Every structure is written in structure tokens, then in C-alpha cells.
N, CA, C and O atoms as CSV, one atom per row, in Angstrom:
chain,resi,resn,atom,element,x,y,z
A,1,UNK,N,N,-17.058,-7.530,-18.342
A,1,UNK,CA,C,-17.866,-7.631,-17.153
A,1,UNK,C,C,-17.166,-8.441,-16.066
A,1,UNK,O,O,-17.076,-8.100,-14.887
A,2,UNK,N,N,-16.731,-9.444,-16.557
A,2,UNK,CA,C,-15.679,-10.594,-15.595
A,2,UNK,C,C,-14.624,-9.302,-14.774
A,2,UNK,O,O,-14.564,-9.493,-13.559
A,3,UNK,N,N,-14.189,-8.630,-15.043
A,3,UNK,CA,C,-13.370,-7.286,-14.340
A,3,UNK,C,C,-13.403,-6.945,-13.509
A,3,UNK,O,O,-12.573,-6.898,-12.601
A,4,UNK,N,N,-15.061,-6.385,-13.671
A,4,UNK,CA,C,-15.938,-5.332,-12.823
A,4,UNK,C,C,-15.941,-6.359,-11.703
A,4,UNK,O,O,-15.890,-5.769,-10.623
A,5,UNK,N,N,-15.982,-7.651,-11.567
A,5,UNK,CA,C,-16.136,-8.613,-10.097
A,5,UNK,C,C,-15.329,-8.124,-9.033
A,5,UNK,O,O,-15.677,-8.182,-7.854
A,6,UNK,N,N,-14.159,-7.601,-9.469
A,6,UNK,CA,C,-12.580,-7.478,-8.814
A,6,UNK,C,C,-13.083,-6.137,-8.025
A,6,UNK,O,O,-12.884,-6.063,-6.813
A,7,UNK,N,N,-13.590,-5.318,-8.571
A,7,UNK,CA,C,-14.118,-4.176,-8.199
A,7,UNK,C,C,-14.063,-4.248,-6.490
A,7,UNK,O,O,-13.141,-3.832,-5.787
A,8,UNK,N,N,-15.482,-4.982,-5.980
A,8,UNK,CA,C,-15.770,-4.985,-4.386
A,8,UNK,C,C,-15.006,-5.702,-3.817
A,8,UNK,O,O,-14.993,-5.669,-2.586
A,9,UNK,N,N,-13.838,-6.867,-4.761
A,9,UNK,CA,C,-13.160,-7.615,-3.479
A,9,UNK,C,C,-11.779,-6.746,-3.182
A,9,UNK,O,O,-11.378,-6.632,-2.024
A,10,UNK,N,N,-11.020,-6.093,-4.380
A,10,UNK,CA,C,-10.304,-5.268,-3.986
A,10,UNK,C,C,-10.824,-3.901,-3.065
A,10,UNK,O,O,-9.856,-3.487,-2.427
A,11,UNK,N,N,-11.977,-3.132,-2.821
A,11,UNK,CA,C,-12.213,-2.262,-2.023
A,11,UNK,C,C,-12.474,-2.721,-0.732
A,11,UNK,O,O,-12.410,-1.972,0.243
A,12,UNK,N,N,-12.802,-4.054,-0.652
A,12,UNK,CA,C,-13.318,-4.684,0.646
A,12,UNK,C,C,-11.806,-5.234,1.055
A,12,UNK,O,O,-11.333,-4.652,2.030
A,13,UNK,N,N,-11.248,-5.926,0.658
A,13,UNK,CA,C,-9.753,-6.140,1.261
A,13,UNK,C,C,-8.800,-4.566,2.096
A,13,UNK,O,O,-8.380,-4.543,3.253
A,14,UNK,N,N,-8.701,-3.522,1.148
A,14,UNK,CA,C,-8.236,-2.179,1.585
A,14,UNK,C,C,-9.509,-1.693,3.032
A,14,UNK,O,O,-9.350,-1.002,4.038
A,15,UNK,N,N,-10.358,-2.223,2.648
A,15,UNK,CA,C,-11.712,-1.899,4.112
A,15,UNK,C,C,-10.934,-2.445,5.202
A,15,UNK,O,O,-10.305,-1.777,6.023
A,16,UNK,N,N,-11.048,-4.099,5.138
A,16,UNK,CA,C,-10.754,-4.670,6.206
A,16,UNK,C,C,-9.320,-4.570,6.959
A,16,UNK,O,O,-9.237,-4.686,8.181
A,17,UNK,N,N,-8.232,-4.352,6.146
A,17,UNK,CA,C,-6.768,-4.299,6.460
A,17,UNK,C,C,-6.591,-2.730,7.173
A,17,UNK,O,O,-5.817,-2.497,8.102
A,18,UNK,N,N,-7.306,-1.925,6.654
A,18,UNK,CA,C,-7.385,-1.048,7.088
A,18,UNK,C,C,-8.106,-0.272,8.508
A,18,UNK,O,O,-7.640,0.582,9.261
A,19,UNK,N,N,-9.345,-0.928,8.498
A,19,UNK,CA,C,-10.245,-0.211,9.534
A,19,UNK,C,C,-10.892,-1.808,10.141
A,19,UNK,O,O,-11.949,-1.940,10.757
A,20,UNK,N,N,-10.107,-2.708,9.834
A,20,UNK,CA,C,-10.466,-4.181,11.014
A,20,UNK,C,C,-9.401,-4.452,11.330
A,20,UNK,O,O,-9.369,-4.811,12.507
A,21,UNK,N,N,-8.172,-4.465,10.695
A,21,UNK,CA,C,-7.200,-4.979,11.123
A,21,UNK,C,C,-5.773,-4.879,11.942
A,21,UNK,O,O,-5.065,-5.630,12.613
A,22,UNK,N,N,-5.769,-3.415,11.462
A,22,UNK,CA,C,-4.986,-2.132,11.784
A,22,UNK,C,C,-5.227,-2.083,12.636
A,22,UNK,O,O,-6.391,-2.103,13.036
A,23,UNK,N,N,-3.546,-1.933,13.783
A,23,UNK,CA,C,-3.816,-2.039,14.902
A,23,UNK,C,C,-2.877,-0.908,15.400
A,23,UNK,O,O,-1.717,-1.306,15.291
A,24,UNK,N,N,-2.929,0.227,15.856
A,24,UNK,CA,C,-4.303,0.756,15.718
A,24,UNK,C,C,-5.045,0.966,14.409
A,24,UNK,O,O,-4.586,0.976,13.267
A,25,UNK,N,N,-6.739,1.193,14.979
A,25,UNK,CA,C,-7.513,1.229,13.834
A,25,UNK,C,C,-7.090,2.704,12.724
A,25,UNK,O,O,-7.447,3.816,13.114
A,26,UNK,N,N,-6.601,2.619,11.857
A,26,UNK,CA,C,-6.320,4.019,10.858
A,26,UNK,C,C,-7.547,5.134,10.674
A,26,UNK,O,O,-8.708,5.052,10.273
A,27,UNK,N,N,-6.731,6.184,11.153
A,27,UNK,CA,C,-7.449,7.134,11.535
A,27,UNK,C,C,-7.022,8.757,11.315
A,27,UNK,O,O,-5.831,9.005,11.505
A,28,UNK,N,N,-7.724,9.655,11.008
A,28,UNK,CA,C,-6.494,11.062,11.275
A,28,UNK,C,C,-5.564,11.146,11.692
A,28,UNK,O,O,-5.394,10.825,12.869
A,29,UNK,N,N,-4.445,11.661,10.838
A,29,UNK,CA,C,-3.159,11.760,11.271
A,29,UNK,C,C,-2.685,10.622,11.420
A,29,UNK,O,O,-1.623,10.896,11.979
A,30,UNK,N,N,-2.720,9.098,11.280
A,30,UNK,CA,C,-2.133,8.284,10.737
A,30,UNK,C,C,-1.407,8.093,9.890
A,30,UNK,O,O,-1.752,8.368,8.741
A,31,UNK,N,N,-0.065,7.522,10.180
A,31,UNK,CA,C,0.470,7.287,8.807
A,31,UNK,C,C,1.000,5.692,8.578
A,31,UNK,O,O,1.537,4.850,9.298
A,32,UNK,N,N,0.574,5.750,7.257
A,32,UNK,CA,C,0.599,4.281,6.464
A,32,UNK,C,C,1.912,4.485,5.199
A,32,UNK,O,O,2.372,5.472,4.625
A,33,UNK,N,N,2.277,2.595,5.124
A,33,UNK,CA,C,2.737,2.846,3.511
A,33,UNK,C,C,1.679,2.038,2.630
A,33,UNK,O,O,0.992,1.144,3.125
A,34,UNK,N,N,1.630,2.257,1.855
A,34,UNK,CA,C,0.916,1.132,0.870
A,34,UNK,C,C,1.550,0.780,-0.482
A,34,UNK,O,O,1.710,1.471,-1.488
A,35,UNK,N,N,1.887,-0.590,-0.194
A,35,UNK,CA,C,3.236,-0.883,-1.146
A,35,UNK,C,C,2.363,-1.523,-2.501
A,35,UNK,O,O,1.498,-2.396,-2.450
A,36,UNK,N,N,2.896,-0.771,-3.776
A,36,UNK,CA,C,1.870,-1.123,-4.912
A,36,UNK,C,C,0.725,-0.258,-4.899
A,36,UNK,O,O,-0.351,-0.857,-4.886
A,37,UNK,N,N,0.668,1.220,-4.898
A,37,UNK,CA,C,-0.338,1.461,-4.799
A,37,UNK,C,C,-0.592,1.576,-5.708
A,37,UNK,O,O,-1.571,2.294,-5.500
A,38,UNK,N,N,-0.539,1.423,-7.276
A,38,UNK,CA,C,-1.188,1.577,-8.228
A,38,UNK,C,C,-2.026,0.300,-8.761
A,38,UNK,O,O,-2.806,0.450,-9.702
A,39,UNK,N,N,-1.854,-0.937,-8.153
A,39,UNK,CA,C,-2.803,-1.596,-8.199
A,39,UNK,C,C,-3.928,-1.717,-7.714
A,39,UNK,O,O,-4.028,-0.666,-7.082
A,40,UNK,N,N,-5.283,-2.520,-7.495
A,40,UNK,CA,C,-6.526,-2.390,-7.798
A,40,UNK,C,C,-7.094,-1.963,-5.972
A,40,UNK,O,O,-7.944,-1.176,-5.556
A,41,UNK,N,N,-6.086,-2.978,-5.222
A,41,UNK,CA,C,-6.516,-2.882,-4.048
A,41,UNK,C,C,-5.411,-1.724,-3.306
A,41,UNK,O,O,-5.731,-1.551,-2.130
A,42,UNK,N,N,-4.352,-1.005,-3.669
A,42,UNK,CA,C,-3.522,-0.164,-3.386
A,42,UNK,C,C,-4.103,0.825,-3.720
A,42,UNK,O,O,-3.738,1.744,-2.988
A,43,UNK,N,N,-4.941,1.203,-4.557
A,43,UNK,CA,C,-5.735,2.658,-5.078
A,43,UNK,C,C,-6.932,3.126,-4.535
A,43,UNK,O,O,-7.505,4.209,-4.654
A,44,UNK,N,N,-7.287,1.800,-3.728
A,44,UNK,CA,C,-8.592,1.761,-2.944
A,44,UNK,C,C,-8.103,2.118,-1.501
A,44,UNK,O,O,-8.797,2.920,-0.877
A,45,UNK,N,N,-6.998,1.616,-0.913
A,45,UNK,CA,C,-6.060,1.615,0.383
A,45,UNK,C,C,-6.340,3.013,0.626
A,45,UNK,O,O,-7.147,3.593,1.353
A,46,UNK,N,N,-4.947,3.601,-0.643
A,46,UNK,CA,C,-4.786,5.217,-0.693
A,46,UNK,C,C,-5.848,6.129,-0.404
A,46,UNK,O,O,-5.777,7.231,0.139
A,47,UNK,N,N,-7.354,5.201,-1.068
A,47,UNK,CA,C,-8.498,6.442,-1.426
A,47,UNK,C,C,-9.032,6.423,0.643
A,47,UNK,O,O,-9.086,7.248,1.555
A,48,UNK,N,N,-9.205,5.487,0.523
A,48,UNK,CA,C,-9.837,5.542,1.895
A,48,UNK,C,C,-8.904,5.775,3.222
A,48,UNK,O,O,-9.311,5.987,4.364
A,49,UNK,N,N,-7.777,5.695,2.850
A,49,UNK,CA,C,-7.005,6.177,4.090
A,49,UNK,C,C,-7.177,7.800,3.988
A,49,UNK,O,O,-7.756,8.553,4.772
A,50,UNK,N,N,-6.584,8.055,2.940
A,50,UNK,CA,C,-7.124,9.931,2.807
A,50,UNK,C,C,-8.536,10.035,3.075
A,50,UNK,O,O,-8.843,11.138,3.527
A,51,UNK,N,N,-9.341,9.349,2.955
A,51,UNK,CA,C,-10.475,9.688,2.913
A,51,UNK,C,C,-10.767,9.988,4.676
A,51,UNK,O,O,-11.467,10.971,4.919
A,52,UNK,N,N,-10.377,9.368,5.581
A,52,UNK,CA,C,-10.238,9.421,6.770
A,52,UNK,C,C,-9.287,10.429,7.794
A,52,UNK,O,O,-9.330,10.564,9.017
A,53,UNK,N,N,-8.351,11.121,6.687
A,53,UNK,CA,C,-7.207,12.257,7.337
A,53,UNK,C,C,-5.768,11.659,7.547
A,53,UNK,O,O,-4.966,12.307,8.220
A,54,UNK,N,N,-5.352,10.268,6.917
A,54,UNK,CA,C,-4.638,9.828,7.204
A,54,UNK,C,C,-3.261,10.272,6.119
A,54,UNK,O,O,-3.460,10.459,4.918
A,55,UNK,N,N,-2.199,10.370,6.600
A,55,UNK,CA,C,-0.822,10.762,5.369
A,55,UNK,C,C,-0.719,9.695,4.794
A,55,UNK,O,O,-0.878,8.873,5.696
A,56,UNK,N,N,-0.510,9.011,3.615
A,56,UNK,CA,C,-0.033,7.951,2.722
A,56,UNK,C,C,0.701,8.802,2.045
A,56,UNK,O,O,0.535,9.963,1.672
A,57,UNK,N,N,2.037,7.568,1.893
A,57,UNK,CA,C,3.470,7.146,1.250
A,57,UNK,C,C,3.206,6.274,0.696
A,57,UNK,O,O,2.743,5.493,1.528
A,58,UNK,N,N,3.175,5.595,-0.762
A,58,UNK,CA,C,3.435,4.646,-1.632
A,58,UNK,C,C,4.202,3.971,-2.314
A,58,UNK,O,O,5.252,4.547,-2.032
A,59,UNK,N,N,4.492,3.156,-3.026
A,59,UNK,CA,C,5.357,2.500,-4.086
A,59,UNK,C,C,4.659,2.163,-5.340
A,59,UNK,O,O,3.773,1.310,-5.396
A,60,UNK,N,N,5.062,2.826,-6.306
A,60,UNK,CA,C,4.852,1.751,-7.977
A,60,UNK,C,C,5.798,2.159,-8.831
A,60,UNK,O,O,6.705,2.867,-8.392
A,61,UNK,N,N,5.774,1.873,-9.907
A,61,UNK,CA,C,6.932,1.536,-11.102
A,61,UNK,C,C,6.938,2.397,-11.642
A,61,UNK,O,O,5.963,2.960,-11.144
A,62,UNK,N,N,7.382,3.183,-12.516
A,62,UNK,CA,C,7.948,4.465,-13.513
A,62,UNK,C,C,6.185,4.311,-14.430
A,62,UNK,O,O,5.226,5.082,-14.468
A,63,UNK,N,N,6.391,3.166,-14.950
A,63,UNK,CA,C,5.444,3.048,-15.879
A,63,UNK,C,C,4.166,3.780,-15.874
A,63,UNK,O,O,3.499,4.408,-16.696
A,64,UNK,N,N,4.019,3.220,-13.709
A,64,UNK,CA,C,2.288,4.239,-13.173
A,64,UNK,C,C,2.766,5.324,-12.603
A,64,UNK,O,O,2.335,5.435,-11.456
A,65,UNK,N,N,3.511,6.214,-12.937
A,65,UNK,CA,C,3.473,7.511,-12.665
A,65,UNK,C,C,2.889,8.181,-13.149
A,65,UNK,O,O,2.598,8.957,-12.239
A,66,UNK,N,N,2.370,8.570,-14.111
A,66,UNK,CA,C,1.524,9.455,-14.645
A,66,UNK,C,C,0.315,9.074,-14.419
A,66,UNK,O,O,-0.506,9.991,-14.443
A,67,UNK,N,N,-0.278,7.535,-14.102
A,67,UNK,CA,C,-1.772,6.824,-13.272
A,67,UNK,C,C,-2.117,7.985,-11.959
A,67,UNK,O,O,-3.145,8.614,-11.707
A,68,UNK,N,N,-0.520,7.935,-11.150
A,68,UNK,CA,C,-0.730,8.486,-10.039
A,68,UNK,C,C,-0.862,10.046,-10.037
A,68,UNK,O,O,-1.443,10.759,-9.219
A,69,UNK,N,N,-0.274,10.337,-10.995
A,69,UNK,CA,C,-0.419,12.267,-10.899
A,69,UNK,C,C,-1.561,12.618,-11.562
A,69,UNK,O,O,-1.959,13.769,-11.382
A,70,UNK,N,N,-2.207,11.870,-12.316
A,70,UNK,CA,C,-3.558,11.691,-12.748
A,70,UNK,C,C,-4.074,11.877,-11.600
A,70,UNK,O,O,-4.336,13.069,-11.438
A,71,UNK,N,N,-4.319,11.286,-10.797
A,71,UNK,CA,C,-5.197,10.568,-9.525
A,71,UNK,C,C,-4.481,11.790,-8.642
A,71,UNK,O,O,-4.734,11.497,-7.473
A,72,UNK,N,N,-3.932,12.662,-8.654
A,72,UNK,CA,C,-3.601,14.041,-7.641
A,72,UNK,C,C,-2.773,13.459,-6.588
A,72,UNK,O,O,-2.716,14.059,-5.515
A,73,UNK,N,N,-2.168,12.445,-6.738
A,73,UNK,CA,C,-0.671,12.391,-6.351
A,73,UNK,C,C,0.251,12.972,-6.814
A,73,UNK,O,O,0.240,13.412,-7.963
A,74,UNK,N,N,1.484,13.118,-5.800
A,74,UNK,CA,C,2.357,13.527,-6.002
A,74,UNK,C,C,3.606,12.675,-5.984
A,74,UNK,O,O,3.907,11.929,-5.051
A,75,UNK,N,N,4.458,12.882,-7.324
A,75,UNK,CA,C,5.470,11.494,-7.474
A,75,UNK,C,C,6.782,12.375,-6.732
A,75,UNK,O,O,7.047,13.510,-7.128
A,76,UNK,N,N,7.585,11.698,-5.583
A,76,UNK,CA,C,8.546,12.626,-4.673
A,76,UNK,C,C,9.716,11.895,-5.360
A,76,UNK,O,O,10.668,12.657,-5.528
A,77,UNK,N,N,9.944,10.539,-5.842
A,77,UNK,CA,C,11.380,10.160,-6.006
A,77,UNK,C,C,10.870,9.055,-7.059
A,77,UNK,O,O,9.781,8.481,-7.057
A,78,UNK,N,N,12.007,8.897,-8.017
A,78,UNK,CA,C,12.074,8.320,-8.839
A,78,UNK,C,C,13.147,7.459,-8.902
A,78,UNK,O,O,14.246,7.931,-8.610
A,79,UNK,N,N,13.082,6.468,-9.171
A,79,UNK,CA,C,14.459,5.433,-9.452
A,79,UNK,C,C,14.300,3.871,-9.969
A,79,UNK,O,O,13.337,3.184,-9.628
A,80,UNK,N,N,14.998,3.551,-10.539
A,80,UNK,CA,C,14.957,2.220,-11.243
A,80,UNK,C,C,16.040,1.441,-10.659
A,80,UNK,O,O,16.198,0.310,-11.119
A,81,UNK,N,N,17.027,1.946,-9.476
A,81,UNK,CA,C,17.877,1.528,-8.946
A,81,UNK,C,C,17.953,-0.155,-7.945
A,81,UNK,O,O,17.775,-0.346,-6.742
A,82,UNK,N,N,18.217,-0.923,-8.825
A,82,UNK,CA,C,17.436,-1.961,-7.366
A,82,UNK,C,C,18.586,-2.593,-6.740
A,82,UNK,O,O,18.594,-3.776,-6.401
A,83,UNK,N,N,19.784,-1.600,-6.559
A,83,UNK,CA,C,20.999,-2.100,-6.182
A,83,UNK,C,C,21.076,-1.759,-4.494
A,83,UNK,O,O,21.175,-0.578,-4.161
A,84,UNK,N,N,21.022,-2.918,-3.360
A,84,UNK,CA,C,20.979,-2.512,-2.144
A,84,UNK,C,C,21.794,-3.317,-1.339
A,84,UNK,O,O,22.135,-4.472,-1.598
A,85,UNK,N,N,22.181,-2.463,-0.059
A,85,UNK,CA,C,23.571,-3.092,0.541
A,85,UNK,C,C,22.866,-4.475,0.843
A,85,UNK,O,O,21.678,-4.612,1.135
A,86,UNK,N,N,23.800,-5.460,0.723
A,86,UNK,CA,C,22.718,-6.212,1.420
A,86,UNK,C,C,22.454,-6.696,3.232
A,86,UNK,O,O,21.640,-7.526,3.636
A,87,UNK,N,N,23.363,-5.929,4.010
A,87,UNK,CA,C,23.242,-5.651,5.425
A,87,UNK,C,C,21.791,-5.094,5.610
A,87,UNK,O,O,21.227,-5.338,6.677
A,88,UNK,N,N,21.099,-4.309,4.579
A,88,UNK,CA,C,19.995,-2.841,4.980
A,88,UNK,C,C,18.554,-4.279,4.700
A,88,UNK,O,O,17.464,-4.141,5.254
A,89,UNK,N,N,18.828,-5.408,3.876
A,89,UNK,CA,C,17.657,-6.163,3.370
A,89,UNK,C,C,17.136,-7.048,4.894
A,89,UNK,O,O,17.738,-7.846,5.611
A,90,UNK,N,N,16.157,-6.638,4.936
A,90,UNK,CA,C,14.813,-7.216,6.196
A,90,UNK,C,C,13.953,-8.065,5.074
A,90,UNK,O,O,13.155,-7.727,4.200
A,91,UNK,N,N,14.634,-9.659,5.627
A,91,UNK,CA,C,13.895,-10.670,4.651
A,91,UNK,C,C,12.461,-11.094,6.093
A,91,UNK,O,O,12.536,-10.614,7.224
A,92,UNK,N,N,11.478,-11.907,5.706
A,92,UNK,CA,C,10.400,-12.329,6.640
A,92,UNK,C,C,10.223,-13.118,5.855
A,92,UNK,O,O,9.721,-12.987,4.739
A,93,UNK,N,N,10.725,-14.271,6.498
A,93,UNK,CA,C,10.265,-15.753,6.222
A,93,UNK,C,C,8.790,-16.162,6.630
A,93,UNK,O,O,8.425,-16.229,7.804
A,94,UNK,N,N,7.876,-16.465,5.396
A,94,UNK,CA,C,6.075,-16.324,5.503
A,94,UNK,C,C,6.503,-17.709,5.824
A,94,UNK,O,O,6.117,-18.087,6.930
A,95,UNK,N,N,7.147,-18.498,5.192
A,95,UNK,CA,C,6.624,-20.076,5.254
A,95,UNK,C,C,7.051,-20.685,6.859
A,95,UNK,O,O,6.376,-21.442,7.557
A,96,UNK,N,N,8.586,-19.996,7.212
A,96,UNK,CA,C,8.965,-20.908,8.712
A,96,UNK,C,C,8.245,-20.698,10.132
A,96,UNK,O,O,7.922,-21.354,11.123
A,97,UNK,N,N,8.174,-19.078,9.514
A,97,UNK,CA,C,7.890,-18.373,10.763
A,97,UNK,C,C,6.094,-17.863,11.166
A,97,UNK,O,O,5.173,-18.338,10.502
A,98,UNK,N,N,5.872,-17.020,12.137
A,98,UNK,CA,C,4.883,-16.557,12.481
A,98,UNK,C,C,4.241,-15.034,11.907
A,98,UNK,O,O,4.129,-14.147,12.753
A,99,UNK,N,N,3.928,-14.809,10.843
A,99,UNK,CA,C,3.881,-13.447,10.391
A,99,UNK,C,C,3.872,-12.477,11.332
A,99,UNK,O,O,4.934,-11.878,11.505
A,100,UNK,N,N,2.981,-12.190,11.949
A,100,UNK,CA,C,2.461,-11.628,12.916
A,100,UNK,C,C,3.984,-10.898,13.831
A,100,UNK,O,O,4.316,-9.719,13.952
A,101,UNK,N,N,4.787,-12.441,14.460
A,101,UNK,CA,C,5.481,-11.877,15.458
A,101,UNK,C,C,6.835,-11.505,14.658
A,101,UNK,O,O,7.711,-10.842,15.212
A,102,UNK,N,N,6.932,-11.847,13.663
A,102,UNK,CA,C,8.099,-11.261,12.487
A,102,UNK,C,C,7.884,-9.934,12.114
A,102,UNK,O,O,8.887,-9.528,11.528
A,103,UNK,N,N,6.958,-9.017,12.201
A,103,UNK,CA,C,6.416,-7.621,12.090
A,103,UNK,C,C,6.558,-6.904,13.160
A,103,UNK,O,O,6.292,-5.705,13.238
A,104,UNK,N,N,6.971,-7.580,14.010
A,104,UNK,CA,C,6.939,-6.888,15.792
A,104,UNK,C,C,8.717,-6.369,16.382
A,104,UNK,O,O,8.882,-5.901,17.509
């Protein structure tokens, strides 16, 4: 039962980030990523952005692939590769900086 709590705060977080926060507000023909979508509040993201006409692109691990093709996704690329130039890495410092204007 302790579980089931997680339930409304993960659907209410994907609510608000989505259709309060989103700037613009997400809408048809929008397109989003939602990184982790196989977790609690990433599955809720996905549901309600489609639910609205919007395209979603995701990320999760080998492991939730079959979670997601369950759920009528479609898995486009696969890789376990986590080898990257490191010129291409876009770090965002949460602690020095201003989130907000580091996204801009």
C-alpha cells in the first residue's frame, strides 16, 4: 500500500512540468524528450504528452525494453555504449549556476 502513495505524486509532477511549466505549454505536435521514461514519473510524462498529440522520444536501459514495447512503444536504437567524445559532453552545473539560464 506504502507504493500506491507514489502513484499521484509521480502523475502530478509529469502534470505540472508538463502543462504548468513548459514553456511553451505542450501541446499537439509538440515535441518532447523524456529522459527515463520507464520510470514512475517518465511513464506518466509519455502517457499524457501523447495523450495531448504530442511526439515523444525517450531514454531507458536494455533491461526496460520489453516494459516499453509492452506499453506500445517502439524501441528505435539500442546500445550499451557509454563511450563519448568528450568535446560532444554539455555538463550544467545545478550547484554554481542558474538552472534556468544554463538551458537557454
Amino acid at each position: 500500500m506504502v507504493e500506491a502513495a507514489a502513484v499521484p505524486l509521480a502523475c502530478e509532477t509529469s502534470y505540472q512540468v508538463l502543462f504548468k511549466q513548459a514553456s511553451p505549454i505542450i501541446g499537439p505536435g509538440s515535441k518532447i524528450m523524456v529522459c527515463g521514461g520507464s520510470s514512475a514519473t517518465g511513464l506518466y510524462a509519455i502517457q499524457l504528452a501523447k495523450a495531448v498529440g504530442a511526439h515523444v522520444a525517450t531514454t531507458c536501459s536494455q533491461r526496460n525494453f520489453s516494459l516499453m514495447e509492452k506499453l506500445g512503444y517502439r524501441v528505435v536504437e539500442a546500445s550499451d555504449d557509454m563511450t563519448v567524445d568528450p568535446q560532444q559532453l554539455i555538463v550544467i552545473d545545478y550547484n554554481n549556476k542558474d538552472f534556468g539560464q544554463e538551458l537557454k
